[in-house]
Coordinates of C-alpha atoms in Angstrom, one line a residue:
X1 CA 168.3 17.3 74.0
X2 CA 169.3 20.9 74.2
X3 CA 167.8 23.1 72.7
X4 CA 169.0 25.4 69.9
X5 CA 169.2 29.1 69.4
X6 CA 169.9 30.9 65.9
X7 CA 172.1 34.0 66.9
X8 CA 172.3 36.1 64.3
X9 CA 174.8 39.2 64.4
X10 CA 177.1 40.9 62.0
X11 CA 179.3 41.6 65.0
X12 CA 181.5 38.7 65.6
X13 CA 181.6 40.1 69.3
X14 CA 178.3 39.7 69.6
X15 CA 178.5 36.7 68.5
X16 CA 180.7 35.4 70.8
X17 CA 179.1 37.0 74.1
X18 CA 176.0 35.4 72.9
X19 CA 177.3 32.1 72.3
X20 CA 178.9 32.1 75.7
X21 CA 176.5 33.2 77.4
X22 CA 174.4 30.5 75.4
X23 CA 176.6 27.9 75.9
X24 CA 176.8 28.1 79.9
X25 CA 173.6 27.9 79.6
X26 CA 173.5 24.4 78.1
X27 CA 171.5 25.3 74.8
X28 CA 173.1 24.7 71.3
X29 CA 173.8 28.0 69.8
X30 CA 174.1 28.2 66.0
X31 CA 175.5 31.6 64.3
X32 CA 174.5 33.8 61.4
X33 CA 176.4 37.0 60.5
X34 CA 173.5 38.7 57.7
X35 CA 169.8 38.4 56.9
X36 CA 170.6 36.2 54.5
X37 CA 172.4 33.1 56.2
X38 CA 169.7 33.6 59.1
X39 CA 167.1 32.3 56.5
X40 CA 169.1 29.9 55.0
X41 CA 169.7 28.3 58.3
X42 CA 166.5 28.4 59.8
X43 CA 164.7 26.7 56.9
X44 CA 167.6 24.2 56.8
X45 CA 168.2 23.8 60.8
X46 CA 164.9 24.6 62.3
X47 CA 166.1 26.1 65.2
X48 CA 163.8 26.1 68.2
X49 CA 164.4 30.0 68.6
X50 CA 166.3 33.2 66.5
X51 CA 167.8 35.7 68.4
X52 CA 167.5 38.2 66.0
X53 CA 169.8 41.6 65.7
X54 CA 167.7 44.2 63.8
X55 CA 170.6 46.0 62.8
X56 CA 171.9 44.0 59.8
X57 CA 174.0 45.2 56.9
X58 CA 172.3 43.0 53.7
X59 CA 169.0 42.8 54.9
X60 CA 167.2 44.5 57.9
X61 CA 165.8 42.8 60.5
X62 CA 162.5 43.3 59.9
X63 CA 162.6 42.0 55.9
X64 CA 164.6 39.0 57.9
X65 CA 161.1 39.2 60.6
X66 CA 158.6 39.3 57.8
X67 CA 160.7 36.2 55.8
X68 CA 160.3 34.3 58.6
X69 CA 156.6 34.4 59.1
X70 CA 156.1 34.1 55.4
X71 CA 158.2 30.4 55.0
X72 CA 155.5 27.8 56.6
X73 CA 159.3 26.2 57.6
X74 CA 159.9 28.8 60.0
X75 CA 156.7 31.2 60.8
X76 CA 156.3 29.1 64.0
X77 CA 159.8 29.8 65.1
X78 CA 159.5 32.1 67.9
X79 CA 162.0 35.6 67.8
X80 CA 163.4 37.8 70.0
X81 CA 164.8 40.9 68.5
X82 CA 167.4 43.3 69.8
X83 CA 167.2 46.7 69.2
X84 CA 170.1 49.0 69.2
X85 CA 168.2 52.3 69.6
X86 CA 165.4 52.9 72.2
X87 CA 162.9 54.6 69.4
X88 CA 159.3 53.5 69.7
X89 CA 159.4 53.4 65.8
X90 CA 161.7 50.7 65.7
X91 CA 160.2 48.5 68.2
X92 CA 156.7 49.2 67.3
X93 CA 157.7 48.1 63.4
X94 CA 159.6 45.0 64.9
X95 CA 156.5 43.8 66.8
X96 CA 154.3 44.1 63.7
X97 CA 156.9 42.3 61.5
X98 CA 155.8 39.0 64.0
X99 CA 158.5 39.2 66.5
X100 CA 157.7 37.7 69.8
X101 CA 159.7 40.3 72.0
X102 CA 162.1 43.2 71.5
X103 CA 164.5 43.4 74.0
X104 CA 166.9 46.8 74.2
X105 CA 170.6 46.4 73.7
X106 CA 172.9 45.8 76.2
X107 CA 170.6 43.2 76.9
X108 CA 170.0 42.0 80.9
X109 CA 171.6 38.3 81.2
X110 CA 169.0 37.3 83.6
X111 CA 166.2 38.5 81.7
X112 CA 167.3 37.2 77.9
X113 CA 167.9 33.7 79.4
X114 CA 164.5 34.0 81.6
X115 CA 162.9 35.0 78.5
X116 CA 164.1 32.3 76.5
X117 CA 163.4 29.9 79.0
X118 CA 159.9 31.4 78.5
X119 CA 159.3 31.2 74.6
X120 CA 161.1 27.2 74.8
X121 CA 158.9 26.3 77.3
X122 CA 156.1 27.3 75.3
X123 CA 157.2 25.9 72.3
X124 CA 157.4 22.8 74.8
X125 CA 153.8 23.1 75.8
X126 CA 152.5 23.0 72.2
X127 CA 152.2 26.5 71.2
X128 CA 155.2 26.0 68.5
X129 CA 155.6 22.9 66.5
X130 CA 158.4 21.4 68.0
X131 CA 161.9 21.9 65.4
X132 CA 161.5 19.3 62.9
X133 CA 158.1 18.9 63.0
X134 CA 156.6 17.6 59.7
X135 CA 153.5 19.1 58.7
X136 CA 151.1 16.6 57.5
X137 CA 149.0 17.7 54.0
X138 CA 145.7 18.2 54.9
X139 CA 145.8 18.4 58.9
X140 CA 147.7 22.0 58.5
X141 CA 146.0 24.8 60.7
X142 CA 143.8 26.8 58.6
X143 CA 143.9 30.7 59.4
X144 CA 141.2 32.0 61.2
X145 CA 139.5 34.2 58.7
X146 CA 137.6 35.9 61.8
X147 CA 138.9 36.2 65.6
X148 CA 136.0 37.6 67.8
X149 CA 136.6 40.2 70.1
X150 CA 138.3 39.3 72.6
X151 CA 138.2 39.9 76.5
X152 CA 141.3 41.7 78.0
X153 CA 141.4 42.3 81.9
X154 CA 143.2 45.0 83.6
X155 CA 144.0 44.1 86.9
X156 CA 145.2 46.4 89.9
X157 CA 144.8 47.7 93.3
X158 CA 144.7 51.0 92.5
X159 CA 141.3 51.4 90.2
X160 CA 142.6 55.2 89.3
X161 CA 145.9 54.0 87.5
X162 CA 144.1 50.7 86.2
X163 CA 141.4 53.0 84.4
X164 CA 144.0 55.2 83.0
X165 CA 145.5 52.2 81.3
X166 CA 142.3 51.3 80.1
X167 CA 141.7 54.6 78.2
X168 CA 144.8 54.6 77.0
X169 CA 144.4 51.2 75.4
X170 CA 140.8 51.7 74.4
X171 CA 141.8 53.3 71.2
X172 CA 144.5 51.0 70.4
X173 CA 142.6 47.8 70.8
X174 CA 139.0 46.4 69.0
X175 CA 138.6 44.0 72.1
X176 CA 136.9 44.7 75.2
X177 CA 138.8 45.7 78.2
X178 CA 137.4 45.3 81.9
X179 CA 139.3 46.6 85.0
X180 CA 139.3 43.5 87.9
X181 CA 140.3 44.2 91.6
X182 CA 142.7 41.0 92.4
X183 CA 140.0 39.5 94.1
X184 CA 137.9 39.4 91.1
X185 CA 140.3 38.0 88.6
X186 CA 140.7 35.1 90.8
X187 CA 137.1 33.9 90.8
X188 CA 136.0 35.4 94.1
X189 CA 133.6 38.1 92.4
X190 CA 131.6 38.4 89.8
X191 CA 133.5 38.4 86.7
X192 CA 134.1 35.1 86.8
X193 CA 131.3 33.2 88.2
X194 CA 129.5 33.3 85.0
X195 CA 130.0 31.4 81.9
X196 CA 133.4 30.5 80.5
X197 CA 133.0 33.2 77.7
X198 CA 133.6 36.0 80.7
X199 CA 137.0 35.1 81.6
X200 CA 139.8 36.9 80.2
X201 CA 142.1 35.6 77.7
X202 CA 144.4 37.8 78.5
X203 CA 145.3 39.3 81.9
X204 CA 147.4 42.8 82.5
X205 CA 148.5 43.1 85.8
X206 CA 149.1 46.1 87.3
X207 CA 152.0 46.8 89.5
X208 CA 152.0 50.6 91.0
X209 CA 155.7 49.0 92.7
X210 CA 154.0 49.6 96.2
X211 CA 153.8 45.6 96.6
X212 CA 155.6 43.4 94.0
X213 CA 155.4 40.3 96.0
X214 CA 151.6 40.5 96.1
X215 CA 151.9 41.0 91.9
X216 CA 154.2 37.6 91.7
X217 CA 151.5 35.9 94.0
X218 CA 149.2 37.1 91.9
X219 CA 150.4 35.5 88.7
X220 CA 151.3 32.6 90.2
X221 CA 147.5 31.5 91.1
X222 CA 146.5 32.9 88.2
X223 CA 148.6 30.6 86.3
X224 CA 147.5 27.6 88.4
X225 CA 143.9 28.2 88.8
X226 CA 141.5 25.6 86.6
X227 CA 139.3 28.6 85.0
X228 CA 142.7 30.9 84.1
X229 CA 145.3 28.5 83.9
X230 CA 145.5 29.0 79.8
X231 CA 144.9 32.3 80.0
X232 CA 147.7 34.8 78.5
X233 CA 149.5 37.1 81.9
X234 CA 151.5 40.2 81.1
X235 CA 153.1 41.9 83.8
X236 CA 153.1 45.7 84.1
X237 CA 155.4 47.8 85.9
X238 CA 158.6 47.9 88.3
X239 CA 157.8 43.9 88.4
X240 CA 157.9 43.9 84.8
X241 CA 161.2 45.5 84.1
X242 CA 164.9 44.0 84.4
X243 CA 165.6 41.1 87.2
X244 CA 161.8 41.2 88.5
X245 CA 161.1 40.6 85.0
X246 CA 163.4 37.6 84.6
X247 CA 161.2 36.5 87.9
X248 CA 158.2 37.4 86.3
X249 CA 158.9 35.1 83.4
X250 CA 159.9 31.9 85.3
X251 CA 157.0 32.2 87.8
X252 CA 154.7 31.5 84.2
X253 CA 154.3 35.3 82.6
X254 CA 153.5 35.3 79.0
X255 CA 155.1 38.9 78.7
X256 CA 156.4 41.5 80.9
X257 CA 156.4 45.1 80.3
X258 CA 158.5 48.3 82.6
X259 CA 156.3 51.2 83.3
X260 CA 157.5 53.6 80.7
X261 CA 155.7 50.9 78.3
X262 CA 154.2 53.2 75.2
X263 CA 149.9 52.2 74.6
X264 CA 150.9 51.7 71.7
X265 CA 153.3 49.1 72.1
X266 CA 151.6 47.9 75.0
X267 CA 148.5 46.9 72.4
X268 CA 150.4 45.0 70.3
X269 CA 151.8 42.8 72.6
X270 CA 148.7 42.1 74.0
X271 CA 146.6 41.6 70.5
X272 CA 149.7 39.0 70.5
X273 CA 149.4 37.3 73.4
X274 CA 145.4 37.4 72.2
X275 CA 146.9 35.6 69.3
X276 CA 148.9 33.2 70.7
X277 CA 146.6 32.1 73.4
X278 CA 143.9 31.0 70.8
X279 CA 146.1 29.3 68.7
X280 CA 147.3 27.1 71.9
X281 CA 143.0 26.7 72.2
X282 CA 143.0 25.3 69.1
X283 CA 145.7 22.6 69.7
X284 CA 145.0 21.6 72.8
X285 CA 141.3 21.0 71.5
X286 CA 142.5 19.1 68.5
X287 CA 144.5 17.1 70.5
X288 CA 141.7 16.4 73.2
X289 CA 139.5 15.6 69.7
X290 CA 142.2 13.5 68.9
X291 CA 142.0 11.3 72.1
X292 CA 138.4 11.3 71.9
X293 CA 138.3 9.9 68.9
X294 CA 141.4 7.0 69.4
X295 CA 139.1 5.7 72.6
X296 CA 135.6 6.1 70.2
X297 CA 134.5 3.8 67.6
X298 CA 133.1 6.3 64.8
X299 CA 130.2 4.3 63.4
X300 CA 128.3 4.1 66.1
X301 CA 130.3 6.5 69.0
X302 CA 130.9 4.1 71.6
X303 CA 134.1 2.7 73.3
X304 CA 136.2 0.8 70.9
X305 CA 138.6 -2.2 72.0
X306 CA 142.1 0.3 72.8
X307 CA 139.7 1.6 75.6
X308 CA 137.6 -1.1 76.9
X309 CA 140.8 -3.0 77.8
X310 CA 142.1 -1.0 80.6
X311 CA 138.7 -0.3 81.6
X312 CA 138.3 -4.1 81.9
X313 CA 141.6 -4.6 84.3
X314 CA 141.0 -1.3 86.4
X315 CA 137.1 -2.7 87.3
X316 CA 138.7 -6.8 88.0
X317 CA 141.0 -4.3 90.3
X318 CA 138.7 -2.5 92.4
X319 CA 136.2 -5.6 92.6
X320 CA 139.6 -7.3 94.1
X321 CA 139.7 -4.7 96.7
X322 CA 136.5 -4.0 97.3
X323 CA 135.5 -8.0 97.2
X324 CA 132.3 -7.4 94.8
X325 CA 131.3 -9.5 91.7
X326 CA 131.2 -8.0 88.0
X327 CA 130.1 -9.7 85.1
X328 CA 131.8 -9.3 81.2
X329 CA 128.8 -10.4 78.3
X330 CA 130.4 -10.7 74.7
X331 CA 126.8 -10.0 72.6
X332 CA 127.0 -10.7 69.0
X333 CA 124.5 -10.1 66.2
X334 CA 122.9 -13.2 64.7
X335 CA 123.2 -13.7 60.5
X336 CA 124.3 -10.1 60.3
X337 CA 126.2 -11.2 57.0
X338 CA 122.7 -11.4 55.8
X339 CA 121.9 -8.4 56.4
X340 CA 124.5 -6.6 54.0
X341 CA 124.2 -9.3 51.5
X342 CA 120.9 -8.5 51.3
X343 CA 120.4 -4.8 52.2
X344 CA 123.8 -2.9 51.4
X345 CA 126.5 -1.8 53.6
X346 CA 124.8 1.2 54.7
X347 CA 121.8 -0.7 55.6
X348 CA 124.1 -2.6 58.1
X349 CA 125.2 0.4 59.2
X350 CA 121.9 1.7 60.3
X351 CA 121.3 -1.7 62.3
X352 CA 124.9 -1.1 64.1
X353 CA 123.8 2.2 65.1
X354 CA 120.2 1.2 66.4
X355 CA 121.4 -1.8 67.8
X356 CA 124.6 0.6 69.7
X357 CA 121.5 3.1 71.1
X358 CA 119.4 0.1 72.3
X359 CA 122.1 -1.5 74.1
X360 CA 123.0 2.2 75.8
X361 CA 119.5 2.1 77.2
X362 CA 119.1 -0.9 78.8
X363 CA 122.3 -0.8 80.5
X364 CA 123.5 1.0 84.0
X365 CA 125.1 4.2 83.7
X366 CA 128.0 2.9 85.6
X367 CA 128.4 -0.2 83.2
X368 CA 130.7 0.2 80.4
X369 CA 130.0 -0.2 76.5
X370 CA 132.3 -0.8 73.5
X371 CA 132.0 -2.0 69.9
X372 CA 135.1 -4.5 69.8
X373 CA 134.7 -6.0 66.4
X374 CA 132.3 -5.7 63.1
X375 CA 128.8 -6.5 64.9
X376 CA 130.5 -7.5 67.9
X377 CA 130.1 -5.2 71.9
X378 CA 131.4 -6.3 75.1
X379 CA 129.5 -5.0 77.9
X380 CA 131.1 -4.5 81.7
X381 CA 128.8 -4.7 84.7
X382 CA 130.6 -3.3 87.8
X383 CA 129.1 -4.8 91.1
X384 CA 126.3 -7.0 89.6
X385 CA 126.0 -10.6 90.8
X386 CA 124.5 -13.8 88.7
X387 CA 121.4 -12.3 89.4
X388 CA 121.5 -8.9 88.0
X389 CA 123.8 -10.1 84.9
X390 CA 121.2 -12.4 84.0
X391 CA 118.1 -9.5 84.5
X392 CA 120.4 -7.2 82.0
X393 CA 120.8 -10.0 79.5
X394 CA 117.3 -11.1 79.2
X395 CA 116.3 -7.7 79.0
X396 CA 118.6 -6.6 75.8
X397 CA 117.3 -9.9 74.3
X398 CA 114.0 -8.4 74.5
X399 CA 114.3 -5.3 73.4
X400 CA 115.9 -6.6 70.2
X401 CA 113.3 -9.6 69.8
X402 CA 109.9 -7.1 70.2
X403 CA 111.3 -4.3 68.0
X404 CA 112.1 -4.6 64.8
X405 CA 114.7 -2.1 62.8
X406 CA 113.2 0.6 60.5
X407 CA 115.8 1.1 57.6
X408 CA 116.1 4.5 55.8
X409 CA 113.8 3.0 52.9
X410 CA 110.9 1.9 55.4
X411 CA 111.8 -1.5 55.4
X412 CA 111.7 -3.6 58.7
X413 CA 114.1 -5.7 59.7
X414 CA 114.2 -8.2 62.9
X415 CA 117.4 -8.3 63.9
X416 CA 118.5 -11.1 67.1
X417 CA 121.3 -10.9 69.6
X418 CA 123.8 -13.8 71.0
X419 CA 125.1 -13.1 74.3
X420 CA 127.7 -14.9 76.3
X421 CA 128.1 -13.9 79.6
X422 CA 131.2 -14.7 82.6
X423 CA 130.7 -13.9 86.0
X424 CA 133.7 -13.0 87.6
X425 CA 133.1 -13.7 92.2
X426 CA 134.4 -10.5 93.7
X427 CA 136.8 -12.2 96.3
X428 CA 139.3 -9.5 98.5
X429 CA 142.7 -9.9 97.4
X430 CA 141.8 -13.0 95.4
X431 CA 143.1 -11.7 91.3
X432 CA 140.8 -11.9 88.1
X433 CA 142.3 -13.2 85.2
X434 CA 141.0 -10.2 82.8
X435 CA 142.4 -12.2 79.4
X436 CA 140.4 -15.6 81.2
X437 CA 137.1 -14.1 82.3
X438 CA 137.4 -12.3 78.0
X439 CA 137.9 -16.1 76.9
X440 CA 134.9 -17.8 78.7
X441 CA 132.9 -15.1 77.7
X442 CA 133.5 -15.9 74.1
X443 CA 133.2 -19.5 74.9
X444 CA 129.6 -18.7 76.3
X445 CA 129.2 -16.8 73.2
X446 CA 129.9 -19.6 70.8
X447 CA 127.5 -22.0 72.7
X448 CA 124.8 -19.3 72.7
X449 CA 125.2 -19.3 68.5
X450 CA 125.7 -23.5 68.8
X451 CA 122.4 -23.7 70.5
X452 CA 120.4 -21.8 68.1
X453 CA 120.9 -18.2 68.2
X454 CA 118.6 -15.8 70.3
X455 CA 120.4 -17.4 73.5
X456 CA 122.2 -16.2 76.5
X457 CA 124.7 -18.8 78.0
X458 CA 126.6 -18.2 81.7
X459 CA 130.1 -18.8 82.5
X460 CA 131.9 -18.4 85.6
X461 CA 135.5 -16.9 85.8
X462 CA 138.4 -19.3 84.6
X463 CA 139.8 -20.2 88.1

């Protein structure tokens, strides 16, 4: 789907380059002549970027800039504005309104569409809500009351120019700024061999125009190392300006500045990029949270049954190629109905939890654990024969024999475990029937309860 771009104009010539331009381009352009129909069409369309004229005759561009950011509809959007005049004023104002970049008019055709390309593939990557996106009450993203300082690292070959740089930002920014040689912002000194908290979030790099291949290099590993990979990159200098910039941009930049660049301007782009950085933090850890938690059972923070299952079939795999024996045990607690009859809810609770933590310890660190059902685990042992299956079994039935269960209010409880076990004969090129070995481990499991509880019953694999 292609994506589309809010021009808005109140020259209909402009309008028309731009939707050309646009157009050959393969993205969706949609047209706005005033403030006022920009407004109404992003919170009606949900464009996936504005390209935003500051010169408009209703409203200027920076009310239109701070409307957008106000709106929870739009503030996401991302905005390029063009400027008509080259003052510092304007651009400086447009950039604190919440525009993402301010480009000069007549705008560089390479560089507009490399800097789209940019901002979409941004949005793409989860920085922007994708258009459309439905915010769901009560998962919206809080504003950070507080951002810590943050680390800002000027990088260059020539220590002289990067320290000048570096004074003239030091008044302009509350963060902390460190001048790296290009060695050291890649991980070979010691900046980054520490903790995580010592890399950069945000990397300037320097380019005196005496090697602008070695600056592209440069942001290309940057952008592809592990430890800087998410960090913000803003190019500075000859590299940064017209068609290197355009470069600059679809080699991964974040930003790219000439080298006329004011401090002042210079700041606010980077407490920007600062800002935009953290907020892609926080999604990707709340989606990495959210992943966690689909693959965890809450109650007692093992494996639930979405996880186990592939688990399950990868293990049957690799003992078919390697031609080694695993075993699956279904364990089951016995007259556990009882014990939240009798106790409460939350009393069962606390036995899930203590029974979860036993099982943990008296299993291999290479077997794998899940809770698949009320007071129901499955347990995979990778590599274990009839003999060690059997040594594992008898040994959770112990430990939940001896021990009884202390409850919140003192109270003991002896709690018993069921356990049917399938052996599955490792066998090279010979398949496992995952779903059969599952189903004679419950059939051992039923038998175990038949023949009194307390019991562990063997099965070998369905043939």
């Amino acid at each position: 789907m292609s994506a589309r771009i809010l021009i808005v104009d109140d020259q209909a010539g402009n309008r028309i380059v731009h939707k050309a331009r646009l157009s050959a381009a393969f993205y969706e352009p949609l047209l706005a002549e005033d403030g006022a129909s920009c407004l109404a069409l992003a919170r009606e369309e949900r464009p996936d970027l504005v390209l935003l004229d500051l010169g408009l005759p209703d409203i200027s561009g920076l009310e239109v800039l701070r409307g957008l950011r106000r709106d929870p509809r739009t503030r996401d959007i991302p905005v390029i504005a063009l400027a008509s005049s080259r003052e510092a004023g304007e651009r400086l104002a447009a950039f604190a309104a919440g525009a993402d970049d301010v480009l000069d008019r007549p705008t560089n055709e390479r560089l507009l569409l490399a800097r789209l390309r940019n901002l979409l593939r941004t949005g793409a990557d989860g920085e922007y809500p994708a258009a459309g996106e439905l915010a769901v009450s009560g998962l919206a993203e809080a504003s950070a009351a507080f951002d810590p300082q943050g680390v800002v690292a000027i990088v260059s070959s020539q220590s002289r120019s990067a320290q000048v740089l570096r004074d003239a930002l030091s008044g302009q920014l509350r963060d902390r700024l460190v001048v790296l040689s290009r060695r050291e912002a890649l991980g070979e000194g010691p900046m980054l061999s520490g903790t995580d908290a010592a890399i950069p979030e945000v990397f300037l790099i320097h380019d005196d125009g005496s090697n602008p291949s070695g600056t592209l290099r440069l942001l290309s590993e940057l952008k592809s190392h592990l430890a800087t990979r998410h960090a913000a990159v803003c190019v500075v200098g000859p590299s940064g300006d017209g068609d290197e910039a355009a470069m600059a941009f679809d080699l991964g930049a974040d930003d790219a500045v000439g080298s006329g660049i004011a401090a002042e301007e210079l700041a606010l782009r980077t407490r920007g990029l600062l800002r935009r950085k953290r907020q892609g933090d926080r999604r990707r850890a709340r989606m990495q949270d959210g992943l966690r938690l689909s693959m965890l059972d809450p109650l007692t923070g093992l494996f639930n049954r979405r996880y186990v299952a592939p688990q399950l079939a990868a293990i049957a795999t690799r003992s078919r190629d390697e031609g080694t024996d695993f075993a699956v045990m279904l364990l089951d607690l016995d007259r556990f109905k009882l014990v939240n009859d009798e106790h409460g809810h939350a009393a069962g609770d606390q036995v899930l939890v203590e029974v979860a933590q036993r099982l943990t310890t008296n299993l291999r660190d290479s077997d794998v654990l899940a809770r698949i059902g009320g007071e129901e685990f499955l347990a995979i042992l990778p590599k274990s024969g009839m003999m060690v299956a059997r040594r594992v079994a008898e040994r959770i039935c112990q430990a939940m024999d001896e021990q009884p269960i202390r409850l919140a209010s003192g109270q003991e409880l002896r709690i018993t475990v069921s356990i049917g076990v399938a052996m599955a004969s490792g066998q090279r090129g010979r398949n496992v029937a995952v779903e059969g070995l599952v189903e004679q481990a419950d059939l051992a499991l039923l038998e175990s309860k038949g023949a009194g509880r307390n019991t562990i019953t063997y099965r070998s694999s369905a043939p």
